Amino acid sequence: MASVAELKEKHAAATASVNSLRERLRQRRETLLDTDVARYSKSQGRVPVSFNPTDLVCCRTLQGHSGKVYSLDWTPEKNWIVSASQDGRLIVWNALTSQKTHAIKLHCPWVMACAFAPNGQSVACGGLDSACSIFNLNSQADRDGNMPVSRILTGHKGYVSSCQYVPDQETRLITSSGDQTCVLWDVTTGQRISIFGGEFPSGHTADVQRVSINSSNTNMFVSGSCDTTVRLWDIRIASRAVRTYHGHEDDVNSVKFFPDGHRFGTGSDDGTCRLFDMRTGHQLQVYSREPDRNSNELPTVTSIAFSISGRLLFAGYSNGDCYVWDTLLAEVVLNLGNLQNSHDGRISCLGMSSDGSALCTGSWDKNLKIWAFSGHRKIV
């Protein structure tokens, strides 16, 4: 039987071999990719989106949480937002009036994710209790004002990091977890339909941080992980990932499909956002920023979203910046963090309304802010 020292030596040799192959693959990809989106667009005479500080303004500040805001989601139809906070509450807001329609006290205060059902009648949340709780917003609160849980989805062996309903399907929900897996659930029965990763060799090898479902083809979704990769999954084939995307050098904190469903964006602890082609696996563009002027450190990307056309990429950073990138030219056209009424802390989450008219940002400063395109500005 091999000794521990021999096993460690074999493991180190195998790791070195894998890293060497990965580097050779990266170099080979670079030789095949003779350009990127920005260089090609500039060669075609494209110019950056013109943006003035008054084109996107903070029109609402949603105050009510007493702890850091960790997650938010818009309803697909109405102007409602649900937010999850370190204070152990979910709050449902009317984005037009800033009024709270529901304040739900959670059994486990350590909530990390929340999501609206497609019909806007239910919300889901998950966190360090390793479960995903479903609340029907039409339920009657008890004497203490607490809303009953309508369903608890249990089965993960680690914290629930994100959750998203399958578009147009109130009974299907996908979660990601610190147990290195994603799960497709039947919300009606509370049963797991499929597990993505885990014992399967093509799964993630570290915590899964985020999922994004392709609205153009709801059988496909991507997951971003602390193993620095993004994986594409087909819910009809749970046993293996369809494709693995490399490029980031640190945890992938956010993934989001491009509006056309053929590409997706990512945000990472390495301080960059990236754009990938889902079908070819190619990295199309890197969105790199300068280090923070105060600390000289590179802020991490916490959350991303696209405008309704895909021309703009919104990226929230750990230092409170929120960059508006021109996706074609990889240039920053605006930093919401420099505008009046900007957040006073880390941007932890952001999301675009379904009609593309407003962006909502959540922060460790305990507030949410709604940014709207000014009246004369065409939505892009």
mmCIF file of C-alpha atoms in Angstrom:
data_model
loop_
_atom_site.group_PDB
_atom_site.id
_atom_site.type_symbol
_atom_site.label_atom_id
_atom_site.label_comp_id
_atom_site.label_asym_id
_atom_site.label_seq_id
_atom_site.Cartn_x
_atom_site.Cartn_y
_atom_site.Cartn_z
ATOM 1 C CA MET A 1 0.000 0.000 0.000
ATOM 2 C CA ALA A 2 1.309 3.466 -0.947
ATOM 3 C CA SER A 3 2.385 5.723 1.909
ATOM 4 C CA VAL A 4 0.842 9.131 2.553
ATOM 5 C CA ALA A 5 4.013 10.805 1.260
ATOM 6 C CA GLU A 6 3.838 8.832 -1.998
ATOM 7 C CA LEU A 7 0.180 9.699 -2.464
ATOM 8 C CA LYS A 8 0.922 13.381 -1.866
ATOM 9 C CA GLU A 9 3.750 13.202 -4.394
ATOM 10 C CA LYS A 10 1.473 11.590 -7.002
ATOM 11 C CA HIS A 11 -1.236 14.170 -6.323
ATOM 12 C CA ALA A 12 1.255 17.029 -6.739
ATOM 13 C CA ALA A 13 2.514 15.530 -10.002
ATOM 14 C CA ALA A 14 -1.033 15.103 -11.317
ATOM 15 C CA THR A 15 -1.923 18.676 -10.334
ATOM 16 C CA ALA A 16 1.180 20.011 -12.097
ATOM 17 C CA SER A 17 0.296 18.012 -15.206
ATOM 18 C CA VAL A 18 -3.283 19.347 -15.236
ATOM 19 C CA ASN A 19 -2.067 22.939 -14.775
ATOM 20 C CA SER A 20 0.435 22.484 -17.594
ATOM 21 C CA LEU A 21 -2.250 21.172 -19.935
ATOM 22 C CA ARG A 22 -4.570 24.008 -18.948
ATOM 23 C CA GLU A 23 -1.882 26.592 -19.741
ATOM 24 C CA ARG A 24 -1.206 24.963 -23.123
ATOM 25 C CA LEU A 25 -4.936 25.059 -23.878
ATOM 26 C CA ARG A 26 -5.087 28.738 -22.928
ATOM 27 C CA GLN A 27 -2.143 29.548 -25.193
ATOM 28 C CA ARG A 28 -3.690 27.531 -28.028
ATOM 29 C CA ARG A 29 -6.975 29.414 -27.650
ATOM 30 C CA GLU A 30 -5.150 32.735 -27.809
ATOM 31 C CA THR A 31 -3.435 31.758 -31.072
ATOM 32 C CA LEU A 32 -6.804 30.784 -32.592
ATOM 33 C CA LEU A 33 -8.570 33.954 -31.430
ATOM 34 C CA ASP A 34 -7.033 36.686 -33.583
ATOM 35 C CA THR A 35 -9.269 39.415 -32.140
ATOM 36 C CA ASP A 36 -11.929 40.168 -29.550
ATOM 37 C CA VAL A 37 -15.261 41.968 -29.693
ATOM 38 C CA ALA A 38 -13.795 45.371 -28.826
ATOM 39 C CA ARG A 39 -10.964 45.293 -31.398
ATOM 40 C CA TYR A 40 -13.320 44.106 -34.130
ATOM 41 C CA SER A 41 -15.953 46.728 -33.255
ATOM 42 C CA LYS A 42 -13.370 49.525 -33.321
ATOM 43 C CA SER A 43 -12.064 48.294 -36.671
ATOM 44 C CA GLN A 44 -15.624 48.647 -37.972
ATOM 45 C CA GLY A 45 -15.791 52.252 -36.836
ATOM 46 C CA ARG A 46 -18.105 51.703 -33.861
ATOM 47 C CA VAL A 47 -17.996 54.406 -31.200
ATOM 48 C CA PRO A 48 -18.852 54.090 -27.471
ATOM 49 C CA VAL A 49 -22.353 54.721 -26.185
ATOM 50 C CA SER A 50 -22.633 58.394 -25.281
ATOM 51 C CA PHE A 51 -23.609 58.702 -21.631
ATOM 52 C CA ASN A 52 -24.050 61.778 -19.489
ATOM 53 C CA PRO A 53 -24.315 61.700 -15.664
ATOM 54 C CA THR A 54 -27.944 62.828 -15.988
ATOM 55 C CA ASP A 55 -28.917 59.989 -18.364
ATOM 56 C CA LEU A 56 -29.191 57.444 -15.531
ATOM 57 C CA VAL A 57 -30.338 58.886 -12.234
ATOM 58 C CA CYS A 58 -31.181 57.533 -8.784
ATOM 59 C CA CYS A 59 -34.924 58.084 -8.541
ATOM 60 C CA ARG A 60 -35.689 55.944 -5.453
ATOM 61 C CA THR A 61 -33.875 54.820 -2.311
ATOM 62 C CA LEU A 62 -35.579 51.877 -0.644
ATOM 63 C CA GLN A 63 -34.942 52.028 3.098
ATOM 64 C CA GLY A 64 -36.227 49.429 5.543
ATOM 65 C CA HIS A 65 -33.584 46.775 6.088
ATOM 66 C CA SER A 66 -31.486 46.968 9.261
ATOM 67 C CA GLY A 67 -28.695 44.765 7.904
ATOM 68 C CA LYS A 68 -26.612 44.329 4.763
ATOM 69 C CA VAL A 69 -28.617 43.631 1.607
ATOM 70 C CA TYR A 70 -27.415 40.405 -0.007
ATOM 71 C CA SER A 71 -29.826 39.677 -2.852
ATOM 72 C CA LEU A 72 -32.666 41.134 -4.926
ATOM 73 C CA ASP A 73 -34.985 40.153 -7.755
ATOM 74 C CA TRP A 74 -37.639 41.849 -9.916
ATOM 75 C CA THR A 75 -41.002 40.371 -10.855
ATOM 76 C CA PRO A 76 -41.188 39.526 -14.565
ATOM 77 C CA GLU A 77 -44.366 41.567 -15.048
ATOM 78 C CA LYS A 78 -45.092 44.070 -12.281
ATOM 79 C CA ASN A 79 -42.809 46.689 -10.766
ATOM 80 C CA TRP A 80 -42.119 44.741 -7.599
ATOM 81 C CA ILE A 81 -38.763 43.903 -6.061
ATOM 82 C CA VAL A 82 -37.920 41.350 -3.382
ATOM 83 C CA SER A 83 -34.780 41.834 -1.294
ATOM 84 C CA ALA A 84 -32.990 39.625 1.233
ATOM 85 C CA SER A 85 -30.894 41.014 4.060
ATOM 86 C CA GLN A 86 -28.597 40.106 6.925
ATOM 87 C CA ASP A 87 -31.398 41.312 9.199
ATOM 88 C CA GLY A 88 -33.197 38.008 8.494
ATOM 89 C CA ARG A 89 -36.030 39.503 6.502
ATOM 90 C CA LEU A 90 -37.389 39.449 3.002
ATOM 91 C CA ILE A 91 -39.023 42.695 1.929
ATOM 92 C CA VAL A 92 -41.250 43.036 -1.118
ATOM 93 C CA TRP A 93 -41.272 46.578 -2.504
ATOM 94 C CA ASN A 94 -43.407 48.497 -4.958
ATOM 95 C CA ALA A 95 -40.657 50.037 -7.089
ATOM 96 C CA LEU A 96 -42.892 52.878 -8.296
ATOM 97 C CA THR A 97 -43.938 54.097 -4.848
ATOM 98 C CA SER A 98 -41.098 52.773 -2.593
ATOM 99 C CA GLN A 99 -43.777 51.218 -0.387
ATOM 100 C CA LYS A 100 -43.253 47.870 1.331
ATOM 101 C CA THR A 101 -45.995 45.381 0.493
ATOM 102 C CA HIS A 102 -44.586 42.501 2.578
ATOM 103 C CA ALA A 103 -41.946 42.124 5.295
ATOM 104 C CA ILE A 104 -41.266 38.447 5.951
ATOM 105 C CA LYS A 105 -39.358 37.378 9.045
ATOM 106 C CA LEU A 106 -37.308 34.263 8.281
ATOM 107 C CA HIS A 107 -36.736 31.274 10.571
ATOM 108 C CA CYS A 108 -33.051 31.329 9.599
ATOM 109 C CA PRO A 109 -31.699 34.890 9.527
ATOM 110 C CA TRP A 110 -28.637 33.943 7.463
ATOM 111 C CA VAL A 111 -30.268 34.436 4.063
ATOM 112 C CA MET A 112 -28.109 34.769 0.942
ATOM 113 C CA ALA A 113 -30.497 34.568 -2.023
ATOM 114 C CA CYS A 114 -34.037 35.402 -3.074
ATOM 115 C CA ALA A 115 -36.184 35.114 -6.188
ATOM 116 C CA PHE A 116 -39.670 35.943 -7.447
ATOM 117 C CA ALA A 117 -41.851 33.262 -9.028
ATOM 118 C CA PRO A 118 -42.775 34.069 -12.659
ATOM 119 C CA ASN A 119 -46.368 34.934 -11.679
ATOM 120 C CA GLY A 120 -45.216 37.254 -8.872
ATOM 121 C CA GLN A 121 -47.347 35.384 -6.308
ATOM 122 C CA SER A 122 -44.513 33.597 -4.456
ATOM 123 C CA VAL A 123 -40.940 34.292 -3.387
ATOM 124 C CA ALA A 124 -38.109 31.870 -2.652
ATOM 125 C CA CYS A 125 -35.061 32.349 -0.443
ATOM 126 C CA GLY A 126 -32.094 30.329 0.751
ATOM 127 C CA GLY A 127 -28.988 30.657 2.879
ATOM 128 C CA LEU A 128 -26.884 29.025 5.559
ATOM 129 C CA ASP A 129 -29.680 26.686 6.626
ATOM 130 C CA SER A 130 -28.953 24.711 3.406
ATOM 131 C CA ALA A 131 -32.627 24.929 2.450
ATOM 132 C CA CYS A 132 -34.775 26.940 0.069
ATOM 133 C CA SER A 133 -37.989 28.314 1.583
ATOM 134 C CA ILE A 134 -41.034 29.256 -0.483
ATOM 135 C CA PHE A 135 -43.544 31.887 0.669
ATOM 136 C CA ASN A 136 -46.951 32.467 -0.922
ATOM 137 C CA LEU A 137 -47.526 36.219 -0.802
ATOM 138 C CA ASN A 138 -51.287 35.675 -0.667
ATOM 139 C CA SER A 139 -51.031 33.748 2.624
ATOM 140 C CA GLN A 140 -52.453 35.257 5.785
ATOM 141 C CA ALA A 141 -49.935 36.293 8.434
ATOM 142 C CA ASP A 142 -50.277 34.923 11.967
ATOM 143 C CA ARG A 143 -50.982 36.977 15.107
ATOM 144 C CA ASP A 144 -47.366 38.082 15.331
ATOM 145 C CA GLY A 145 -47.391 39.209 11.705
ATOM 146 C CA ASN A 146 -45.277 36.296 10.506
ATOM 147 C CA MET A 147 -46.022 34.701 7.174
ATOM 148 C CA PRO A 148 -46.118 30.880 7.091
ATOM 149 C CA VAL A 149 -43.702 28.950 4.898
ATOM 150 C CA SER A 150 -45.621 27.196 2.120
ATOM 151 C CA ARG A 151 -42.778 24.797 1.193
ATOM 152 C CA ILE A 152 -39.212 24.056 2.329
ATOM 153 C CA LEU A 153 -36.891 22.440 -0.223
ATOM 154 C CA THR A 154 -34.306 20.363 1.649
ATOM 155 C CA GLY A 155 -31.524 18.197 0.272
ATOM 156 C CA HIS A 156 -28.462 20.390 -0.175
ATOM 157 C CA LYS A 157 -25.497 19.578 2.070
ATOM 158 C CA GLY A 158 -24.164 23.125 2.033
ATOM 159 C CA TYR A 159 -25.472 26.688 2.071
ATOM 160 C CA VAL A 160 -27.846 27.786 -0.704
ATOM 161 C CA SER A 161 -26.041 30.554 -2.595
ATOM 162 C CA SER A 162 -28.621 31.397 -5.265
ATOM 163 C CA CYS A 163 -32.049 30.429 -6.558
ATOM 164 C CA GLN A 164 -33.954 31.143 -9.753
ATOM 165 C CA TYR A 165 -37.329 30.040 -11.021
ATOM 166 C CA VAL A 166 -37.435 28.542 -14.507
ATOM 167 C CA PRO A 167 -39.072 31.276 -16.648
ATOM 168 C CA ASP A 168 -42.821 30.764 -17.131
ATOM 169 C CA GLN A 169 -42.821 27.760 -14.778
ATOM 170 C CA GLU A 170 -44.028 28.433 -11.239
ATOM 171 C CA THR A 171 -43.348 24.804 -10.240
ATOM 172 C CA ARG A 172 -39.671 24.592 -11.300
ATOM 173 C CA LEU A 173 -36.779 26.170 -9.416
ATOM 174 C CA ILE A 174 -32.987 25.818 -9.673
ATOM 175 C CA THR A 175 -30.678 26.352 -6.695
ATOM 176 C CA SER A 176 -26.888 26.462 -6.356
ATOM 177 C CA SER A 177 -25.004 25.512 -3.234
ATOM 178 C CA GLY A 178 -21.771 25.353 -1.304
ATOM 179 C CA ASP A 179 -22.011 21.565 -1.659
ATOM 180 C CA GLN A 180 -20.695 22.021 -5.243
ATOM 181 C CA THR A 181 -24.031 21.127 -6.875
ATOM 182 C CA CYS A 182 -27.070 22.698 -8.488
ATOM 183 C CA VAL A 183 -30.523 21.176 -8.065
ATOM 184 C CA LEU A 184 -33.708 21.388 -10.140
ATOM 185 C CA TRP A 185 -36.745 21.220 -7.824
ATOM 186 C CA ASP A 186 -40.433 20.524 -8.164
ATOM 187 C CA VAL A 187 -41.790 23.283 -5.932
ATOM 188 C CA THR A 188 -45.220 21.638 -5.685
ATOM 189 C CA THR A 189 -43.953 18.375 -4.210
ATOM 190 C CA GLY A 190 -40.708 19.653 -2.691
ATOM 191 C CA GLN A 191 -38.806 16.866 -4.448
ATOM 192 C CA ARG A 192 -35.500 17.067 -6.284
ATOM 193 C CA ILE A 193 -35.938 16.383 -9.996
ATOM 194 C CA SER A 194 -32.238 16.464 -10.949
ATOM 195 C CA ILE A 195 -28.868 17.060 -9.309
ATOM 196 C CA PHE A 196 -26.119 18.676 -11.399
ATOM 197 C CA GLY A 197 -22.586 17.872 -10.274
ATOM 198 C CA GLY A 198 -21.763 16.088 -7.053
ATOM 199 C CA GLU A 199 -20.475 12.604 -7.763
ATOM 200 C CA PHE A 200 -20.383 13.253 -11.514
ATOM 201 C CA PRO A 201 -16.824 13.976 -12.746
ATOM 202 C CA SER A 202 -17.866 16.915 -14.955
ATOM 203 C CA GLY A 203 -19.330 18.848 -12.015
ATOM 204 C CA HIS A 204 -17.857 21.781 -10.113
ATOM 205 C CA THR A 205 -15.022 21.134 -7.675
ATOM 206 C CA ALA A 206 -15.820 24.013 -5.286
ATOM 207 C CA ASP A 207 -18.783 26.048 -4.022
ATOM 208 C CA VAL A 208 -21.282 27.057 -6.717
ATOM 209 C CA GLN A 209 -22.052 30.746 -6.335
ATOM 210 C CA ARG A 210 -24.664 31.612 -8.952
ATOM 211 C CA VAL A 211 -26.905 30.245 -11.698
ATOM 212 C CA SER A 212 -28.524 31.886 -14.722
ATOM 213 C CA ILE A 213 -31.226 30.231 -16.823
ATOM 214 C CA ASN A 214 -31.385 30.889 -20.554
ATOM 215 C CA SER A 215 -34.724 32.620 -21.172
ATOM 216 C CA SER A 216 -34.486 31.756 -24.894
ATOM 217 C CA ASN A 217 -34.058 28.040 -24.138
ATOM 218 C CA THR A 218 -35.108 27.236 -20.578
ATOM 219 C CA ASN A 219 -33.562 23.749 -20.767
ATOM 220 C CA MET A 220 -30.123 25.362 -20.524
ATOM 221 C CA PHE A 221 -28.491 27.137 -17.584
ATOM 222 C CA VAL A 222 -24.998 28.179 -16.537
ATOM 223 C CA SER A 223 -23.385 28.026 -13.106
ATOM 224 C CA GLY A 224 -20.419 29.987 -11.749
ATOM 225 C CA SER A 225 -18.170 28.578 -9.049
ATOM 226 C CA CYS A 226 -15.267 29.153 -6.685
ATOM 227 C CA ASP A 227 -13.343 26.651 -8.842
ATOM 228 C CA THR A 228 -12.925 29.639 -11.274
ATOM 229 C CA THR A 229 -15.043 27.991 -13.989
ATOM 230 C CA VAL A 230 -18.488 28.362 -15.482
ATOM 231 C CA ARG A 231 -20.386 25.259 -16.602
ATOM 232 C CA LEU A 232 -23.265 24.894 -19.018
ATOM 233 C CA TRP A 233 -25.976 22.383 -18.116
ATOM 234 C CA ASP A 234 -28.943 20.860 -19.919
ATOM 235 C CA ILE A 235 -31.704 20.033 -17.434
ATOM 236 C CA ARG A 236 -32.578 16.975 -19.559
ATOM 237 C CA ILE A 237 -29.041 15.547 -19.079
ATOM 238 C CA ALA A 238 -28.025 16.021 -15.456
ATOM 239 C CA SER A 239 -25.209 13.445 -15.506
ATOM 240 C CA ARG A 240 -22.658 15.714 -17.190
ATOM 241 C CA ALA A 241 -21.979 19.362 -17.945
ATOM 242 C CA VAL A 242 -22.434 20.271 -21.600
ATOM 243 C CA ARG A 243 -19.375 22.527 -21.548
ATOM 244 C CA THR A 244 -16.866 24.069 -19.135
ATOM 245 C CA TYR A 245 -15.616 27.634 -19.637
ATOM 246 C CA HIS A 246 -12.178 28.709 -18.415
ATOM 247 C CA GLY A 247 -10.640 32.160 -18.211
ATOM 248 C CA HIS A 248 -11.174 33.588 -14.745
ATOM 249 C CA GLU A 249 -8.365 33.395 -12.205
ATOM 250 C CA ASP A 250 -10.495 33.515 -9.047
ATOM 251 C CA ASP A 251 -14.010 32.770 -7.745
ATOM 252 C CA VAL A 252 -16.827 33.398 -10.221
ATOM 253 C CA ASN A 253 -19.424 35.351 -8.224
ATOM 254 C CA SER A 254 -21.978 36.164 -10.895
ATOM 255 C CA VAL A 255 -23.248 34.774 -14.210
ATOM 256 C CA LYS A 256 -25.917 36.227 -16.477
ATOM 257 C CA PHE A 257 -27.182 35.248 -19.905
ATOM 258 C CA PHE A 258 -26.969 37.836 -22.660
ATOM 259 C CA PRO A 259 -30.438 38.856 -23.936
ATOM 260 C CA ASP A 260 -30.099 36.808 -27.150
ATOM 261 C CA GLY A 261 -29.391 33.590 -25.212
ATOM 262 C CA HIS A 262 -26.269 32.782 -27.258
ATOM 263 C CA ARG A 263 -23.748 34.408 -24.919
ATOM 264 C CA PHE A 264 -23.375 35.010 -21.200
ATOM 265 C CA GLY A 265 -21.452 37.343 -18.935
ATOM 266 C CA THR A 266 -19.513 36.630 -15.758
ATOM 267 C CA GLY A 267 -18.092 38.574 -12.805
ATOM 268 C CA SER A 268 -15.254 37.388 -10.587
ATOM 269 C CA ASP A 269 -13.069 37.979 -7.570
ATOM 270 C CA ASP A 270 -10.236 38.505 -10.091
ATOM 271 C CA GLY A 271 -11.760 41.941 -10.705
ATOM 272 C CA THR A 272 -12.878 41.280 -14.273
ATOM 273 C CA CYS A 273 -16.118 40.683 -16.133
ATOM 274 C CA ARG A 274 -16.036 38.446 -19.174
ATOM 275 C CA LEU A 275 -18.263 37.622 -22.117
ATOM 276 C CA PHE A 276 -18.384 34.036 -23.420
ATOM 277 C CA ASP A 277 -19.962 32.444 -26.469
ATOM 278 C CA MET A 278 -22.160 29.619 -25.182
ATOM 279 C CA ARG A 279 -21.863 27.472 -28.310
ATOM 280 C CA THR A 280 -18.163 27.734 -29.196
ATOM 281 C CA GLY A 281 -16.841 28.155 -25.657
ATOM 282 C CA HIS A 282 -14.725 31.131 -26.740
ATOM 283 C CA GLN A 283 -14.068 34.040 -24.449
ATOM 284 C CA LEU A 284 -15.212 37.019 -26.510
ATOM 285 C CA GLN A 285 -14.201 39.906 -24.275
ATOM 286 C CA VAL A 286 -12.602 40.818 -20.950
ATOM 287 C CA TYR A 287 -13.788 43.914 -19.079
ATOM 288 C CA SER A 288 -10.852 44.969 -16.889
ATOM 289 C CA ARG A 289 -10.771 47.983 -14.608
ATOM 290 C CA GLU A 290 -8.028 49.901 -12.843
ATOM 291 C CA PRO A 291 -7.224 49.294 -9.144
ATOM 292 C CA ASP A 292 -9.067 51.348 -6.534
ATOM 293 C CA ARG A 293 -7.413 54.753 -6.176
ATOM 294 C CA ASN A 294 -7.688 54.738 -2.395
ATOM 295 C CA SER A 295 -6.457 51.225 -1.591
ATOM 296 C CA ASN A 296 -4.593 50.461 -4.844
ATOM 297 C CA GLU A 297 -6.311 47.063 -4.756
ATOM 298 C CA LEU A 298 -8.446 45.584 -7.506
ATOM 299 C CA PRO A 299 -12.102 45.538 -6.351
ATOM 300 C CA THR A 300 -13.930 42.258 -6.896
ATOM 301 C CA VAL A 301 -17.011 41.957 -9.112
ATOM 302 C CA THR A 302 -20.010 40.919 -7.018
ATOM 303 C CA SER A 303 -22.916 41.052 -9.473
ATOM 304 C CA ILE A 304 -23.683 41.793 -13.130
ATOM 305 C CA ALA A 305 -26.681 42.536 -15.378
ATOM 306 C CA PHE A 306 -27.252 43.444 -19.028
ATOM 307 C CA SER A 307 -29.416 46.164 -20.503
ATOM 308 C CA ILE A 308 -32.405 44.986 -22.523
ATOM 309 C CA SER A 309 -30.439 45.198 -25.804
ATOM 310 C CA GLY A 310 -27.211 43.852 -24.326
ATOM 311 C CA ARG A 311 -25.245 46.940 -25.345
ATOM 312 C CA LEU A 312 -24.633 47.838 -21.699
ATOM 313 C CA LEU A 313 -23.166 45.643 -18.973
ATOM 314 C CA PHE A 314 -23.750 46.770 -15.387
ATOM 315 C CA ALA A 315 -21.178 45.524 -12.872
ATOM 316 C CA GLY A 316 -21.255 46.006 -9.099
ATOM 317 C CA TYR A 317 -17.953 46.045 -7.229
ATOM 318 C CA SER A 318 -16.828 45.448 -3.668
ATOM 319 C CA ASN A 319 -15.665 49.067 -3.243
ATOM 320 C CA GLY A 320 -19.103 50.528 -4.005
ATOM 321 C CA ASP A 321 -18.528 51.281 -7.675
ATOM 322 C CA CYS A 322 -21.144 50.294 -10.237
ATOM 323 C CA TYR A 323 -19.660 50.470 -13.720
ATOM 324 C CA VAL A 324 -21.718 50.772 -16.881
ATOM 325 C CA TRP A 325 -19.663 49.038 -19.569
ATOM 326 C CA ASP A 326 -20.144 49.346 -23.319
ATOM 327 C CA THR A 327 -20.162 45.605 -24.116
ATOM 328 C CA LEU A 328 -19.027 46.133 -27.713
ATOM 329 C CA LEU A 329 -16.036 48.364 -27.029
ATOM 330 C CA ALA A 330 -15.180 47.247 -23.462
ATOM 331 C CA GLU A 331 -15.137 50.865 -22.270
ATOM 332 C CA VAL A 332 -16.689 52.321 -19.101
ATOM 333 C CA VAL A 333 -19.300 54.907 -20.076
ATOM 334 C CA LEU A 334 -20.481 55.719 -16.537
ATOM 335 C CA ASN A 335 -19.755 54.875 -12.898
ATOM 336 C CA LEU A 336 -22.903 55.091 -10.781
ATOM 337 C CA GLY A 337 -20.668 55.078 -7.701
ATOM 338 C CA ASN A 338 -19.544 58.606 -8.569
ATOM 339 C CA LEU A 339 -23.041 60.017 -8.974
ATOM 340 C CA GLN A 340 -25.148 61.872 -6.449
ATOM 341 C CA ASN A 341 -27.080 59.592 -4.052
ATOM 342 C CA SER A 342 -24.816 56.625 -4.768
ATOM 343 C CA HIS A 343 -24.339 53.767 -2.291
ATOM 344 C CA ASP A 344 -22.074 54.096 0.726
ATOM 345 C CA GLY A 345 -20.776 50.522 0.719
ATOM 346 C CA ARG A 346 -20.151 47.343 -1.238
ATOM 347 C CA ILE A 347 -22.588 46.675 -4.097
ATOM 348 C CA SER A 348 -23.766 43.150 -3.297
ATOM 349 C CA CYS A 349 -26.471 42.627 -5.928
ATOM 350 C CA LEU A 350 -28.138 44.292 -8.882
ATOM 351 C CA GLY A 351 -30.863 43.538 -11.384
ATOM 352 C CA MET A 352 -32.569 45.012 -14.437
ATOM 353 C CA SER A 353 -36.350 45.372 -14.639
ATOM 354 C CA SER A 354 -38.009 43.181 -17.266
ATOM 355 C CA ASP A 355 -38.829 46.149 -19.520
ATOM 356 C CA GLY A 356 -35.266 47.484 -19.240
ATOM 357 C CA SER A 357 -36.359 50.879 -17.911
ATOM 358 C CA ALA A 358 -34.720 50.675 -14.474
ATOM 359 C CA LEU A 359 -31.799 49.123 -12.623
ATOM 360 C CA CYS A 360 -31.956 48.209 -8.935
ATOM 361 C CA THR A 361 -28.798 47.936 -6.823
ATOM 362 C CA GLY A 362 -28.446 46.515 -3.309
ATOM 363 C CA SER A 363 -25.622 47.273 -0.915
ATOM 364 C CA TRP A 364 -24.022 46.575 2.412
ATOM 365 C CA ASP A 365 -25.146 50.114 3.345
ATOM 366 C CA LYS A 366 -28.556 48.420 4.031
ATOM 367 C CA ASN A 367 -30.295 50.246 1.170
ATOM 368 C CA LEU A 368 -31.542 49.505 -2.320
ATOM 369 C CA LYS A 369 -31.523 52.141 -5.046
ATOM 370 C CA ILE A 370 -33.487 52.329 -8.272
ATOM 371 C CA TRP A 371 -31.732 53.955 -11.209
ATOM 372 C CA ALA A 372 -33.915 55.040 -14.128
ATOM 373 C CA PHE A 373 -33.074 56.264 -17.602
ATOM 374 C CA SER A 374 -34.055 59.930 -17.816
ATOM 375 C CA GLY A 375 -37.039 60.905 -19.957
ATOM 376 C CA HIS A 376 -35.154 61.931 -23.114
ATOM 377 C CA ARG A 377 -32.770 58.998 -22.957
ATOM 378 C CA LYS A 378 -33.570 56.030 -25.188
ATOM 379 C CA ILE A 379 -33.397 52.694 -23.358
ATOM 380 C CA VAL A 380 -30.424 50.673 -24.636
#
